[in-house]
Backbone as JSON, one array per atom type, in Angstrom:
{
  "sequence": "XXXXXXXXXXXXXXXXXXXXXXXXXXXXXXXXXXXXXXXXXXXXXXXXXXXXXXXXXXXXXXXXXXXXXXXXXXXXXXXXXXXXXXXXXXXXXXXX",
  "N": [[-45.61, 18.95, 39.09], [-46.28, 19.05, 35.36], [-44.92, 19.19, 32.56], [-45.29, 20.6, 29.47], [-44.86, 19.54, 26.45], [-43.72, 20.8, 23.62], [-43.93, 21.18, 19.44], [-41.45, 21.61, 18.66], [-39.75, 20.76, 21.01], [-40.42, 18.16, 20.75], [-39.83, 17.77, 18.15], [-37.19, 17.54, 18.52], [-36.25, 15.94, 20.54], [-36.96, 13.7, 18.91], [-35.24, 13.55, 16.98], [-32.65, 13.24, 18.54], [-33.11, 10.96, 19.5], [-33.3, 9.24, 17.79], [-30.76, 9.58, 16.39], [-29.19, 8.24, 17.98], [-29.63, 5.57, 17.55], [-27.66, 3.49, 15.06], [-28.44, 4.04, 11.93], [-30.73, 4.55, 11.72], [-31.96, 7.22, 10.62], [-30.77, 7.25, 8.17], [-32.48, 5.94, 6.94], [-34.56, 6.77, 7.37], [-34.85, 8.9, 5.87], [-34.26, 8.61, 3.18], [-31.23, 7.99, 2.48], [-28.53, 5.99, 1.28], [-27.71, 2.97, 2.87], [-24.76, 1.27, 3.61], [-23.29, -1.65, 4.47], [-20.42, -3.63, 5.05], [-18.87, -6.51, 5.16], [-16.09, -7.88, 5.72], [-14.29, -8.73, 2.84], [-15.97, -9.72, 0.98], [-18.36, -9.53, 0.99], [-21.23, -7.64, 0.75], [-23.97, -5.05, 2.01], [-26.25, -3.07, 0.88], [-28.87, -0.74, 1.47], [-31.98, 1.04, 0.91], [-31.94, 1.36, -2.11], [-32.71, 2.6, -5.06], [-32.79, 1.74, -7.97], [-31.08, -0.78, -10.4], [-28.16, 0.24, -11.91], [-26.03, -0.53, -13.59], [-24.93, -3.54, -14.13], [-22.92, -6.76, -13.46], [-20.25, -9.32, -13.96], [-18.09, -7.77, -12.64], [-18.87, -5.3, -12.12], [-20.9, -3.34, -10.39], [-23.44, -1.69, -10.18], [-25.05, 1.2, -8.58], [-28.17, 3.17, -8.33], [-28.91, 5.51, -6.21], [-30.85, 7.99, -3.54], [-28.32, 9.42, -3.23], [-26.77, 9.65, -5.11], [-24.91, 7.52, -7.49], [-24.03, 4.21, -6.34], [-20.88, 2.61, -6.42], [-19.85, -0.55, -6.73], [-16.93, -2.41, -7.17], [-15.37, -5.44, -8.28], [-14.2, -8.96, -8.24], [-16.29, -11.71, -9.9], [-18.6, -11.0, -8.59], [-22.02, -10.99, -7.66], [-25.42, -10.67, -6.76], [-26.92, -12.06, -4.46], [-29.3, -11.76, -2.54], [-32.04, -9.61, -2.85], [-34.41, -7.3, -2.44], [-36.95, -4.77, -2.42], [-36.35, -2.94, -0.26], [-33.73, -3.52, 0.02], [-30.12, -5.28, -1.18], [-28.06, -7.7, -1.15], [-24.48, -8.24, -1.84], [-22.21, -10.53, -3.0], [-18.79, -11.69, -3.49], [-15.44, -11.08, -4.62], [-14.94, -7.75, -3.5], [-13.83, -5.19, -4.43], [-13.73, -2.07, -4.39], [-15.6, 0.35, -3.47], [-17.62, 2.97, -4.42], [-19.15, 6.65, -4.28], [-21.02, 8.6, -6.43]],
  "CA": [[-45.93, 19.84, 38.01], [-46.7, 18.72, 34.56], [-44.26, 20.14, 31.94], [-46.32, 20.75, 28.16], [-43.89, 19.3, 25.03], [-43.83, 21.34, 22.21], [-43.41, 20.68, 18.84], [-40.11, 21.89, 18.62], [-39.53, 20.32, 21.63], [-41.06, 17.06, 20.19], [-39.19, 17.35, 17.01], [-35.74, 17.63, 18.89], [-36.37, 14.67, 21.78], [-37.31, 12.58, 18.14], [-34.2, 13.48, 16.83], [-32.05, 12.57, 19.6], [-33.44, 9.06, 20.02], [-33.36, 8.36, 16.23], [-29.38, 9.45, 16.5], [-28.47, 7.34, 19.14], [-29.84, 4.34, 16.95], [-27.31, 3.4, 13.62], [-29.07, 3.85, 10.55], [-32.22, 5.11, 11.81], [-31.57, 8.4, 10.53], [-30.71, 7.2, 6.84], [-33.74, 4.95, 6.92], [-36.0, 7.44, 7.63], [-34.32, 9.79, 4.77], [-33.84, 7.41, 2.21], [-29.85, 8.06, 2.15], [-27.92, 4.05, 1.08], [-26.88, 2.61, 4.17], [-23.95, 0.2, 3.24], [-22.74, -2.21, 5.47], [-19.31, -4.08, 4.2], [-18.32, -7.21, 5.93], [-14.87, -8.28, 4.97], [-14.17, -7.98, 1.28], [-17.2, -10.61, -0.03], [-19.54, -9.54, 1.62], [-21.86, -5.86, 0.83], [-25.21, -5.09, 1.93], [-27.05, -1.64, 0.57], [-30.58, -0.44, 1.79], [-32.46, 2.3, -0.13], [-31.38, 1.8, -3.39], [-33.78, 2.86, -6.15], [-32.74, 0.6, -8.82], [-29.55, -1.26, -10.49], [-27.91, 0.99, -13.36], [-25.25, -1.8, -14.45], [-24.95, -5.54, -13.73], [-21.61, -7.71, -14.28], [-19.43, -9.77, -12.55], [-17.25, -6.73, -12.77], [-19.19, -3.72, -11.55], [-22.89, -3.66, -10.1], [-23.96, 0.17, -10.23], [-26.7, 1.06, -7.92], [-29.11, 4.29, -8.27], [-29.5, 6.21, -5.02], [-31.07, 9.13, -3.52], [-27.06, 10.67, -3.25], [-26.23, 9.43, -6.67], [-25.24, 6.26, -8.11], [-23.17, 3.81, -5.85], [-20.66, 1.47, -7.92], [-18.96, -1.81, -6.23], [-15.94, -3.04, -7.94], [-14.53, -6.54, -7.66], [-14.24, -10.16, -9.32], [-17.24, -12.89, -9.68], [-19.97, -10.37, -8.49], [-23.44, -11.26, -7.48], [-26.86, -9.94, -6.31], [-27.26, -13.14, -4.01], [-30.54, -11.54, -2.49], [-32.94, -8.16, -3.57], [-35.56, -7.39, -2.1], [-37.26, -3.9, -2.06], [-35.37, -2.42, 0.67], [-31.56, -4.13, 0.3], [-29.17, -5.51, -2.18], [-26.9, -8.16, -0.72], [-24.3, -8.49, -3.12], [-20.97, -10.9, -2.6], [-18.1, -11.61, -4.86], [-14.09, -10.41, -3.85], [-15.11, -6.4, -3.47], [-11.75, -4.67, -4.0], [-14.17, -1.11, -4.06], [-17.14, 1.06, -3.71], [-17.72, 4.83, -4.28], [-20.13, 6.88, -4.4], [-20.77, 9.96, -7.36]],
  "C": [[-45.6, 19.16, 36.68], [-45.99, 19.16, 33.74], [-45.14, 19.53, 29.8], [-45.02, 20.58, 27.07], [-44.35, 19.92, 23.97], [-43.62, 21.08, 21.11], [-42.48, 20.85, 18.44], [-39.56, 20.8, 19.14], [-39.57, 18.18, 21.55], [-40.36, 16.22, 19.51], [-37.92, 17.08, 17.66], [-36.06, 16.14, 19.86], [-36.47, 13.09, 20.1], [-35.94, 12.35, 17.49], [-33.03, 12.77, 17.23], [-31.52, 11.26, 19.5], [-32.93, 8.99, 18.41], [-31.23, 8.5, 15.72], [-28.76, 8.57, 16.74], [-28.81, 6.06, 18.61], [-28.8, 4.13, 15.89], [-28.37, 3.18, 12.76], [-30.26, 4.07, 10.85], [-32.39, 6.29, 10.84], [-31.69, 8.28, 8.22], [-31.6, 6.39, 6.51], [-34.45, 6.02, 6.64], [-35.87, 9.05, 6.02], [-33.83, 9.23, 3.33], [-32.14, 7.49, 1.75], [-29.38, 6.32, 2.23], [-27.49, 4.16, 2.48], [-25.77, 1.46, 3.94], [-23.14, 0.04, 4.37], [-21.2, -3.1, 4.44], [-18.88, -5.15, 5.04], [-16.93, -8.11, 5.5], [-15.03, -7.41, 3.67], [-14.75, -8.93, 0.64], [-17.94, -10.23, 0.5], [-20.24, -7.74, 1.59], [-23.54, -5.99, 1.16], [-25.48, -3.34, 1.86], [-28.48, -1.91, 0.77], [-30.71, 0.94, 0.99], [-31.65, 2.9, -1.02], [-32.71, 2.24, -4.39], [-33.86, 1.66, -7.59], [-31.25, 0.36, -9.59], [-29.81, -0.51, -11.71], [-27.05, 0.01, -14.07], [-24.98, -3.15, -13.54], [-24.03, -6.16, -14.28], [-21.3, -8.51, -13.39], [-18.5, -8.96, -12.02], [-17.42, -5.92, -11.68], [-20.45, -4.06, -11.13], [-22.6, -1.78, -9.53], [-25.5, 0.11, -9.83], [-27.06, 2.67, -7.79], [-29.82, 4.36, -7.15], [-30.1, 7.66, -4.95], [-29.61, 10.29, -3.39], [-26.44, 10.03, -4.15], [-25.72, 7.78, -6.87], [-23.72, 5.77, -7.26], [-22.66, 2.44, -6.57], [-19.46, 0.13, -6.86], [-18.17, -2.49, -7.21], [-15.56, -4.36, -7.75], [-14.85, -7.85, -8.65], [-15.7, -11.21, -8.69], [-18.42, -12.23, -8.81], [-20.93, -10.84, -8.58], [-24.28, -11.63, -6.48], [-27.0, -11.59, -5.48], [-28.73, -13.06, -3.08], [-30.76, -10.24, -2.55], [-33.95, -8.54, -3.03], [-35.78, -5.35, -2.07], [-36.37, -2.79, -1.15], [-33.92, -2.68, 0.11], [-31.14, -4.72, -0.99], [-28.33, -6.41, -1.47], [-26.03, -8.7, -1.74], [-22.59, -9.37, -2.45], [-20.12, -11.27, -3.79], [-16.66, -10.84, -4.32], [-14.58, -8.59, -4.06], [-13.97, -5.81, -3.47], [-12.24, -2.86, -3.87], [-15.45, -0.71, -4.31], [-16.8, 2.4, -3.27], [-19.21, 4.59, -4.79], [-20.07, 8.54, -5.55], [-21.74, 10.26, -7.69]]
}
């Protein structure tokens, strides 16, 4: 017997799967996804565009407000559409 998926049923099974992935979820919703590897190393996806630029501070314009990385010798080492990889000693990042 044959069982008929609904779109409820559809929407929830899509859900699920897209959970059980990291960062699917904020991909598909344009929320930043920031990865942090040590303390030189940041990568942000779905940013909108840079609000300030230093070696200081790098301020990035998201869909949940503007995310700000603190730290010494700062810099954008690749940009592309999607991401931001930014390195430089990171001592913080918020979000407001």
């Amino acid at each position: 017997m044959k069982k008929r998926l609904t779109q409820s049923g559809l929407s929830n099974m899509f859900k699920n799967f897209t959970s059980s992935i990291d960062g699917v979820n904020e991909a598909i919703i344009g929320l930043p996804l920031i990865t942090i590897t040590g303390s030189e190393d940041i990568r942000i996806e779905n940013f909108s565009s840079i609000v300030e630029y230093s070696q200081n501070i790098i301020r990035l314009k998201t869909k949940s407000g503007i995310v700000s990385i603190v730290g010494e010798n700062l810099l954008a080492k690749s940009m592309n559409q999607e991401a931001i990889v930014i390195k430089g000693k990171i001592s913080g990042v918020s979000l407001k």
